[in-house]
XYZ file of C-alpha atoms in Angstrom:
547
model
C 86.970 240.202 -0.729
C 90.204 241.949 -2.486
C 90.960 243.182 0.915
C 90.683 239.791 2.618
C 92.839 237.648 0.090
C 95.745 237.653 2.780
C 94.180 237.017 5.759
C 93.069 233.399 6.489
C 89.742 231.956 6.552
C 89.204 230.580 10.003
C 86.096 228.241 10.332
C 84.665 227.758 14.052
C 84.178 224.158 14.863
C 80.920 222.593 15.269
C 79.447 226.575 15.447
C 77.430 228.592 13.154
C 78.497 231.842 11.884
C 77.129 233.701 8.527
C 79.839 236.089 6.462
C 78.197 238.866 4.432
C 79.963 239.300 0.978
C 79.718 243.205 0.279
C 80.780 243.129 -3.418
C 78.330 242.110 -6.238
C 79.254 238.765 -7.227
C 80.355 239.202 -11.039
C 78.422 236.138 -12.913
C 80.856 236.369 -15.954
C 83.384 235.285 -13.519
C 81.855 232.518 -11.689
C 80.073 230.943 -14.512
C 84.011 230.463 -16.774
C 85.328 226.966 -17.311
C 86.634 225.608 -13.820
C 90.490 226.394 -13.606
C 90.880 223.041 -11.600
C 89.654 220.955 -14.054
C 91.998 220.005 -16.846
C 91.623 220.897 -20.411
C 91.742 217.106 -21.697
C 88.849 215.158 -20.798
C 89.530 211.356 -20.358
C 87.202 209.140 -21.459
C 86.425 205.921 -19.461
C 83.888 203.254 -19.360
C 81.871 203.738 -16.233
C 81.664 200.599 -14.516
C 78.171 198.493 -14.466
C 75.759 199.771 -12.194
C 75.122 197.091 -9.088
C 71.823 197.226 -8.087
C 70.608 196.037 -3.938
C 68.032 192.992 -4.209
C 66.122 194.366 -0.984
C 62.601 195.461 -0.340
C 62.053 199.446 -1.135
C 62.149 202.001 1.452
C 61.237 204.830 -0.852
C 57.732 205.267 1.118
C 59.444 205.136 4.684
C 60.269 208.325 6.825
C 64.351 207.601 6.398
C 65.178 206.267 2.627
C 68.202 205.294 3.331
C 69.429 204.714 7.098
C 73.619 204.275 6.986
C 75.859 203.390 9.527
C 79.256 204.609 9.761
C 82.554 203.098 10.086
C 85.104 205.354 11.029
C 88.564 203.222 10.590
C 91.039 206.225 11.471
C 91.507 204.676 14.682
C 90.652 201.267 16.677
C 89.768 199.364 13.388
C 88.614 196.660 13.698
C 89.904 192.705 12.887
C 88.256 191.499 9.538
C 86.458 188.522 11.707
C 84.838 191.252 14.017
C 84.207 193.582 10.895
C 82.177 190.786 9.081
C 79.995 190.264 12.482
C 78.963 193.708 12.962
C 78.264 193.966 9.268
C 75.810 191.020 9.670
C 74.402 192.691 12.606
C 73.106 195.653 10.903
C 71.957 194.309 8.620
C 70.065 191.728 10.469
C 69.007 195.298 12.420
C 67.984 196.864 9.030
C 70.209 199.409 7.996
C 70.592 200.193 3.870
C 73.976 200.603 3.923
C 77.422 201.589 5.619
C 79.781 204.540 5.027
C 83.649 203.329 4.873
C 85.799 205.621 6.527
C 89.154 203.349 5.533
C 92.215 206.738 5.690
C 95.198 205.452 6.251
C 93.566 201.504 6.535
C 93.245 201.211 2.903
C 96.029 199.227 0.868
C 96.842 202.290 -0.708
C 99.827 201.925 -3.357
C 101.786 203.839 -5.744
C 103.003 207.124 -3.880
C 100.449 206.056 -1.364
C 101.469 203.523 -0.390
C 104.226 204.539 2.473
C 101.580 206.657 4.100
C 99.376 203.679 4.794
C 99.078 202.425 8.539
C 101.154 199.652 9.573
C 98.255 197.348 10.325
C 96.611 198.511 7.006
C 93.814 195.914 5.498
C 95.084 193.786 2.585
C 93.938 193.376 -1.012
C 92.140 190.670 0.031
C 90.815 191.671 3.451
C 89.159 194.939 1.751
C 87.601 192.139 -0.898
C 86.341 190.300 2.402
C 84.441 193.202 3.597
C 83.225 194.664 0.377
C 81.910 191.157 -0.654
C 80.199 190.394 2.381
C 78.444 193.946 2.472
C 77.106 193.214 -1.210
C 76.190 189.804 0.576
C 74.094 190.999 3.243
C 72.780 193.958 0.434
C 74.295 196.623 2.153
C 75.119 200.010 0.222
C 78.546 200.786 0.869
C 79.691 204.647 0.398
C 83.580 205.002 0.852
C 84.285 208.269 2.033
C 87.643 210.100 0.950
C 88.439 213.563 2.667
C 89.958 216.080 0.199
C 89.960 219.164 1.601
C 90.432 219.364 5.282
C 91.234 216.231 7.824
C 94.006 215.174 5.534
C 96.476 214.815 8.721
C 96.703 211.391 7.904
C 99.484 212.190 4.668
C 99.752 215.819 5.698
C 101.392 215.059 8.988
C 104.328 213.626 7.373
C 107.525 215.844 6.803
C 107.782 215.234 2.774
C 104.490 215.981 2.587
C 104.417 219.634 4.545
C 104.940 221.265 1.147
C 101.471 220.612 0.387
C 99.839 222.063 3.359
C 97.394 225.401 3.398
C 99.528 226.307 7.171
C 102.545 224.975 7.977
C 101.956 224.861 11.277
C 98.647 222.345 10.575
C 98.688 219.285 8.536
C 94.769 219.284 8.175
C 93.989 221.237 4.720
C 95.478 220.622 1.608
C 96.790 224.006 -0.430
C 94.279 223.716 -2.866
C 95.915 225.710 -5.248
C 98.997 223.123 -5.589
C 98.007 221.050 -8.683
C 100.632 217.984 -7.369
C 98.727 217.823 -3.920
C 95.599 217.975 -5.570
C 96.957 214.828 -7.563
C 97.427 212.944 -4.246
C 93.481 213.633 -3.627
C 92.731 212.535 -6.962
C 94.744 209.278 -6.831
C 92.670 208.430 -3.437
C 89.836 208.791 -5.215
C 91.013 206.747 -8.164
C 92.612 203.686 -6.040
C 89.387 203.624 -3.632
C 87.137 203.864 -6.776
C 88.585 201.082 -8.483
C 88.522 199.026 -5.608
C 85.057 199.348 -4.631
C 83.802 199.479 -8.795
C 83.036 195.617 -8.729
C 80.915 195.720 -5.514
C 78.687 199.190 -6.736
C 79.504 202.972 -5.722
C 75.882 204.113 -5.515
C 77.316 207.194 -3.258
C 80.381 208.649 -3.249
C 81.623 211.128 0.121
C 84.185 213.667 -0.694
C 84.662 214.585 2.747
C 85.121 218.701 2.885
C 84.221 219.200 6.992
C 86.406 221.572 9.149
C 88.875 222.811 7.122
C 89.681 225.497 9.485
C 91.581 227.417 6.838
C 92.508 228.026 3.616
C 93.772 230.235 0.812
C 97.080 231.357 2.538
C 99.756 229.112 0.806
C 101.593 230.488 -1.696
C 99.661 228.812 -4.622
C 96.555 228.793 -3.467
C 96.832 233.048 -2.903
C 98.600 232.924 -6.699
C 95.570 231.094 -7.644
C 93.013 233.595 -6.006
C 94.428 236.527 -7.875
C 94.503 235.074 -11.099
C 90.670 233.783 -10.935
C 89.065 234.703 -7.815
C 89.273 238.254 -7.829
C 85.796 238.538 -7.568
C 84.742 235.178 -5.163
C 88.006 235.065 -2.910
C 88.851 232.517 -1.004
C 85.625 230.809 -1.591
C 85.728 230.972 -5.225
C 88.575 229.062 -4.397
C 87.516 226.393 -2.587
C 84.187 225.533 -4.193
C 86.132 225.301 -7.374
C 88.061 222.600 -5.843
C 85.028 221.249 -4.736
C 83.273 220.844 -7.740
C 86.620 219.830 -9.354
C 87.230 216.797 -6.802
C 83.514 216.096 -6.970
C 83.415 216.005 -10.943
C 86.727 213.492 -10.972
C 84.806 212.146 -8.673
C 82.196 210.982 -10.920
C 84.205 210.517 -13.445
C 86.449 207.433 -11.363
C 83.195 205.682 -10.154
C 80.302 205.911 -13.091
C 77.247 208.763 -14.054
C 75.124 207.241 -12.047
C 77.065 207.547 -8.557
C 75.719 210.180 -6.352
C 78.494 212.422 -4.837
C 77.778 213.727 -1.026
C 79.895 216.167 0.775
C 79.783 217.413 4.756
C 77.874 220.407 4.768
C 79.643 222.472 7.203
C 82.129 224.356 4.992
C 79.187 224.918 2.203
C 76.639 226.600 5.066
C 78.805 229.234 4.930
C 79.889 230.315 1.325
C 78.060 232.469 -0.493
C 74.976 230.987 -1.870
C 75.347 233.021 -5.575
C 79.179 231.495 -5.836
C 77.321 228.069 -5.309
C 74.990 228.895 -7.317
C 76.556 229.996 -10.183
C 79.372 226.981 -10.198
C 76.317 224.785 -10.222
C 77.028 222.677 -7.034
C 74.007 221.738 -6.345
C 73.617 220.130 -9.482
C 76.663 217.599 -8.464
C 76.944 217.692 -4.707
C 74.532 216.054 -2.251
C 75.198 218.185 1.405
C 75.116 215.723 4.364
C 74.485 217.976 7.008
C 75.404 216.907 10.743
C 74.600 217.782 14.045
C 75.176 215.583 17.055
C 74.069 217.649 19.520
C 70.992 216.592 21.950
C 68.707 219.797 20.386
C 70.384 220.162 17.125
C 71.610 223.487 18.768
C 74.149 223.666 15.795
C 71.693 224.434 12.692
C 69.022 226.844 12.562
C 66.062 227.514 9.475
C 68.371 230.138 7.468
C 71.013 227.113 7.485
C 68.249 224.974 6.204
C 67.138 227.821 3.945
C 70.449 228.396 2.495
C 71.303 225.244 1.188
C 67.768 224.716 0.344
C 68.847 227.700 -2.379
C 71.417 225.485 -4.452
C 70.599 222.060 -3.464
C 67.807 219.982 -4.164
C 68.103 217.195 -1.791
C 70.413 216.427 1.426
C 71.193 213.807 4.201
C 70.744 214.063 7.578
C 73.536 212.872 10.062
C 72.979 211.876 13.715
C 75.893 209.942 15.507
C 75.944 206.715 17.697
C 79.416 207.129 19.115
C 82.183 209.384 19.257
C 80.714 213.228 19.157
C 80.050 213.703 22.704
C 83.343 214.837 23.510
C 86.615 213.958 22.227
C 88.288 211.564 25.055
C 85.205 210.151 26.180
C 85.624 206.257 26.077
C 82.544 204.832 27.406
C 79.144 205.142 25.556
C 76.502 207.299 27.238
C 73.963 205.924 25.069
C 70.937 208.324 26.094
C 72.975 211.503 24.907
C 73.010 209.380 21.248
C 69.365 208.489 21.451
C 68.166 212.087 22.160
C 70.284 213.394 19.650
C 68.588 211.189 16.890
C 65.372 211.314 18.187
C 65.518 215.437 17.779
C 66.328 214.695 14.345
C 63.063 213.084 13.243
C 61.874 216.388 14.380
C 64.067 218.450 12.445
C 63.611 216.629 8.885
C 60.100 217.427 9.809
C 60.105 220.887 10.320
C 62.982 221.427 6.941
C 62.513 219.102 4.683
C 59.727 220.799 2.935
C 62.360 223.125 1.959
C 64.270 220.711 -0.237
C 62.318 220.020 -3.505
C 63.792 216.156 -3.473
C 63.242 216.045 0.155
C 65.728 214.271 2.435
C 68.284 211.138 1.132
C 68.445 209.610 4.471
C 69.880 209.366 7.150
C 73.699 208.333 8.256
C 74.413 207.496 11.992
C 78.042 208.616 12.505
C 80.248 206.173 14.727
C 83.693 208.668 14.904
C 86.797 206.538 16.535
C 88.517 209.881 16.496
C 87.507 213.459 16.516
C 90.867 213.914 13.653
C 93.985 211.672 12.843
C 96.011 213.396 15.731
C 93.509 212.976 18.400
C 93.191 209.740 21.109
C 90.721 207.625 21.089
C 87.072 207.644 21.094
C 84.543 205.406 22.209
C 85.333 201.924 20.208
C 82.967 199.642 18.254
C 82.256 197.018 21.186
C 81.525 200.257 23.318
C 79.374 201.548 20.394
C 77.779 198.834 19.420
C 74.571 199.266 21.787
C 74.105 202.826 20.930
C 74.473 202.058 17.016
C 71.693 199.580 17.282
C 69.526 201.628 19.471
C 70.193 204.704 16.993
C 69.372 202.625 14.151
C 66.290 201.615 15.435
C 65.112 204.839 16.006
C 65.368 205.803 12.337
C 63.823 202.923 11.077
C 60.860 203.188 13.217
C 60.455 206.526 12.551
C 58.701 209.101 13.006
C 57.591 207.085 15.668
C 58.713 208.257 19.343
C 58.262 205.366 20.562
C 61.520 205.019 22.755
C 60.094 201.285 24.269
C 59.712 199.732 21.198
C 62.868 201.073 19.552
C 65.002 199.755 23.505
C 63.489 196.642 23.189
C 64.252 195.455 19.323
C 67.594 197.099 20.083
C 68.003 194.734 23.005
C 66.131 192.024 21.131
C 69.142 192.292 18.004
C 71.629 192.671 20.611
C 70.371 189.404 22.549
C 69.905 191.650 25.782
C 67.059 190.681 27.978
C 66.833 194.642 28.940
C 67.720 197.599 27.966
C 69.119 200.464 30.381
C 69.921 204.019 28.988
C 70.729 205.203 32.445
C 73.964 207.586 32.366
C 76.925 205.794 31.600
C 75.739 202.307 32.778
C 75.755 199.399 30.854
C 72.798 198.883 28.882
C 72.292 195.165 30.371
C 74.574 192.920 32.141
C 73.712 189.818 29.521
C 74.213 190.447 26.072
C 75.036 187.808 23.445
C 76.373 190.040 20.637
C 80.620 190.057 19.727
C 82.201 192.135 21.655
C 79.777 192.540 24.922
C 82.558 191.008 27.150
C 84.777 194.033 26.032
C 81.944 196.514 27.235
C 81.117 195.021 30.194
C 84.761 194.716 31.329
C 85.426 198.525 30.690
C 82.138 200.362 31.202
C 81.331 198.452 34.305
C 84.195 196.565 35.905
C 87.000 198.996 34.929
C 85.306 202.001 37.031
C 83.996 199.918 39.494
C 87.924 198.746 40.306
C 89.119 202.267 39.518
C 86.399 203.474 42.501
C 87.610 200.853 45.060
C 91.131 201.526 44.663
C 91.365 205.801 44.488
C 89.077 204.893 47.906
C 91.612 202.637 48.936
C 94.199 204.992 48.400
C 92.666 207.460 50.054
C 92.372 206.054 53.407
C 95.253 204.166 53.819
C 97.105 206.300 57.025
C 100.239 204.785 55.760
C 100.347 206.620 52.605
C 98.767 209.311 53.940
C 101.688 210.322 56.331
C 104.809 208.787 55.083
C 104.373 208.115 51.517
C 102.787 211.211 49.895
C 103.814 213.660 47.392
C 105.394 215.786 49.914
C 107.321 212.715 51.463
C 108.113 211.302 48.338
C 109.670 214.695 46.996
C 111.804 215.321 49.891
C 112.881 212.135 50.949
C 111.891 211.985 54.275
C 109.612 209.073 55.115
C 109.617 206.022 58.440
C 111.011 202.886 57.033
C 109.032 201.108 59.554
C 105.581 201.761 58.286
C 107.495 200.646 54.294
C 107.090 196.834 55.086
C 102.976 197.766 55.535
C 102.600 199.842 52.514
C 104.402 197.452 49.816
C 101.841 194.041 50.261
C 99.038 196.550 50.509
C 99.988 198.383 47.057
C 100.994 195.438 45.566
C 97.295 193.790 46.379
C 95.968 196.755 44.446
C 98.394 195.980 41.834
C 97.259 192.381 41.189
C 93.852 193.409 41.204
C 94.208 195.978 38.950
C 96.451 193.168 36.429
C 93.550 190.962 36.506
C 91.496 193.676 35.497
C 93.742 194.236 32.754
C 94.646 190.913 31.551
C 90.509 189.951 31.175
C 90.267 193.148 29.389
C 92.685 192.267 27.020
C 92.079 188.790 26.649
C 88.211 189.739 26.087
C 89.910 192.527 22.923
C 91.861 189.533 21.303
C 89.701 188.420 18.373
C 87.945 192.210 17.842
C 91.306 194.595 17.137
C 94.760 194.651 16.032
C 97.291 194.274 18.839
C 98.827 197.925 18.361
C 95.120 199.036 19.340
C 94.878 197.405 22.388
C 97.766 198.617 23.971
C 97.165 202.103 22.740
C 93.486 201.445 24.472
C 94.847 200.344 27.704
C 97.701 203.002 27.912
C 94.575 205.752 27.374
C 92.188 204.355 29.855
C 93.728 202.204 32.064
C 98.036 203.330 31.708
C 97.231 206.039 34.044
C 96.198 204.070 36.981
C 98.935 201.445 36.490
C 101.405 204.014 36.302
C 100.167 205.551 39.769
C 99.936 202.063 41.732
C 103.914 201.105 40.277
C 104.839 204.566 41.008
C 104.161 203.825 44.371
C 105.919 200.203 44.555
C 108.813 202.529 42.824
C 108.627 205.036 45.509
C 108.482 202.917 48.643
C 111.527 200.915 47.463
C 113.283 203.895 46.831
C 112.844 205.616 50.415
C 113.012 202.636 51.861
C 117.108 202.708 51.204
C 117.582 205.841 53.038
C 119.452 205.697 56.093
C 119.858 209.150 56.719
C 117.266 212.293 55.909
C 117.188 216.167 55.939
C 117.769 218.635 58.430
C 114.275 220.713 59.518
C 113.916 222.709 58.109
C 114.817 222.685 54.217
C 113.485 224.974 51.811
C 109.974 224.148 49.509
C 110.541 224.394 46.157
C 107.330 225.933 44.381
């Protein structure tokens, strides 16, 4: 490990990998006093325990069956956030994990990172009230390790950054941007206090790597001589997980992704105690679960006594996909009734639960994934299936899913739409985009295609060299411009139909995505034919190509 402390640790995304540590862990060194927890201990009241009024689930397959809301992107309107919140619950779901980033009303020295649409006091009050309404465990989640791009991708905040280069992990060595993690956790914390914290997420996925700023390699040689860069990091760990508790109460249960922890060395976990403070939530949204294998399992299994499963309903098949492909989802959490069957003998406390991810985008600086009204089918389908398990049964689980939805069917077919009647919020929005969008989108590139027009006097190479028949201009323009209006139409009833569900700012940055490319092509042509349509004189045969 002496040798490694200047090289970077470089994590592989959503892949397994196991690192042997050669040199005999030193216990005398692990075991001393945490060097990111201060020396003076503040005492605070921990805030009264809130306790859910609902019917136990402690003998059912799934404890605890949580759906996410991922609010880095496409958040939605607090009317449409209050309607999906009374839909699962109506569906059954224990609780929801709050994703809020750079949506919270963050403020202090937080406050000029926050989004420009950001909730309110109040609107946050809205939500958390009507979640403790419906009985609904809420578990804000707070990243602070990696997928800090949020406050890292801002220029008076690069100081504070393991690389430069990538505003995703926070140098953990520099006490004042731990601070910034800290005060997250404090403002969240003290928001949520009044409405119960029985879980607390700390975040720590995909930090792709750490231990190479200046402090946090200053840090290594002055206590991790022995543990490295991962002496490093699980001290922050257990450091952000201990203020952790501190902020929300002894009795709030602190959960962490479990990516980074698979693969640290289980006698560094071991001897910092994790698993005595950290509950591992360990993903895979893959059909098979191709990501985790039993010495994964078996290795976490060593330190911790319990864990969560996590399964996704929307954004994990891949990272621009818009529309929902709802089968991939349902396979995926099917396979994992399967899994928590085969490992969760290993775990003394067995499994938590379960919590259905719903990602809006794979980080901060990525576009958009599939959004909620896209989602919602899948989440209720995917809920379904946890509740009923470990039954298989994938009729019964379509048709309550249709039933909650207010779907007479329910189609899993590719990337169809699951029914063409639904009466839930946002089904117009669906419909519009997975079905009439490519449906339009098909009938004009066919259009396109065959128009001889175009084809001979209007294509790329025409268009480049300005050499085109004026005559066949005045039969191109009405043609385009038909495909134009349709394509508005299109366009207009999608937006109209996104009114009441999302911000105005996400709209637009959903149509220029999904649909901006299309319009752009159609007015590039309008553009084009008006253009050559001016020339009165062309080129002498022949001029050169330019590659």
């Amino acid at each position: 490990m002496q040798n490694q402390q200047q090289t970077p640790v470089l994590v592989q995304k959503r892949e397994n990998f196991e690192e042997s540590i050669e040199e005999k862990i030193a216990e005398k060194e692990t075991k001393k006093e945490n060097p990111f927890v201060t020396q003076q201990k503040v005492i605070r009241t921990s805030p009264p325990e809130v306790k859910m009024d609902r019917p136990s689930r402690e003998a059912e397959f799934y404890k605890n069956v949580v759906i996410h809301f991922d609010l880095k992107g496409a958040p939605p309107k607090v009317d449409y956030f209050l309607e999906l919140l009374r839909l699962i619950a109506k569906g059954g779901a224990t609780g929801i994990l709050l994703e809020w980033e750079d949506m919270f009303p963050w403020t202090g020295k937080l406050e000029q990172f926050k989004n420009t649409d950001a909730y309110s006091e109040d609107d946050v009050d809205i939500i958390l009230n009507e979640a403790k309404s419906l009985k609904l465990d809420v578990i804000p989640l707070v990243q602070t390790f990696g997928h800090l791009e949020w406050i890292l991708k801002y220029e008076e905040m690069r100081k504070f950054r393991e690389n430069d280069a990538y505003p995703q992990v926070l140098c953990l060595g520099n006490e004042e941007g731990v601070e910034y993690v800290k005060e997250m956790i404090k403002q969240v914390a003290q928001k949520h206090s009044k409405y119960g914290i029985p879980f607390f997420h700390i975040g720590a996925d995909e930090a792709f790597e750490f231990g190479v700023c200046k402090e946090s390699i200053d840090w290594i040689q002055k206590n991790g001589k022995t543990g490295g860069k991962q002496l490093l990091a699980l001290a922050h760990l257990k450091a952000i997980a201990e203020f952790a508790k501190q902020e929300t109460g002894r009795s709030t249960q602190i959960l962490a992704w479990h990516d980074m922890l698979k693969d640290f060395d289980s006698r560094l976990i071991k001897n910092l105690e994790l698993g005595q403070i950290i509950q591992p939530v360990v993903w895979d949204y893959s059909e098979n679960i191709i990501t985790l294998n039993d010495y994964i399992f078996s290795s976490l299994a060593e330190n911790f006594p319990t864990m969560w499963a996590s399964s996704a309903y929307k954004g994990a098949n891949y990272p621009s996909a818009s529309t929902s492909e709802v089968r991939h989802y349902e396979t995926n959490n099917r396979n994992w009734i399967k899994t928590k069957q085969n490992q969760e003998r290993k775990f003394k406390n067995g499994f938590q639960g379960i919590i259905i991810t719903g990602w809006q985008r794979y980080d901060h600086l990525a576009g958009l994934c599939e959004t909620l009204p896209i989602g919602t089918a899948s989440m209720m389908l995917q809920m379904q299936v946890a509740l009923n398990a470990p039954s298989s049964d994938l009729e019964t689980t379509r048709r309550q899913a249709g039933k909650l939805l207010g779907c007479p069917s329910f189609n899993v077919d590719g990337v169809k739409v699951v029914s063409n009647q639904c009466s839930y919020k946002g089904f117009q929005t669906y419909l519009i985009y997975q079905n009439e969008v490519p449906n339009l989108f098909g009938r004009i590139e066919g259009e396109l295609g065959r128009n001889h027009h175009l084809m001979g006097w209007a294509n790329r190479y025409n268009r480049k060299y300005n050499i085109s028949q004026n005559w066949y201009h005045k039969e191109m323009m009405p043609f385009v411009q038909q495909l134009v209006s349709q394509y508005e139409r299109v366009e207009n009833d999608l937006r109209a139909s996104m009114k009441d569900l999302f911000f105005e700012n996400t709209i637009d940055e959903f149509i220029y995505e999904n649909l901006g490319e299309m319009s752009e092509k159609l007015h590039g042509y309008l553009d084009e034919i008006q253009r050559l349509d001016k020339l009165r004189a062309w080129p002498k045969r022949h001029f050169p190509i330019r590659k």
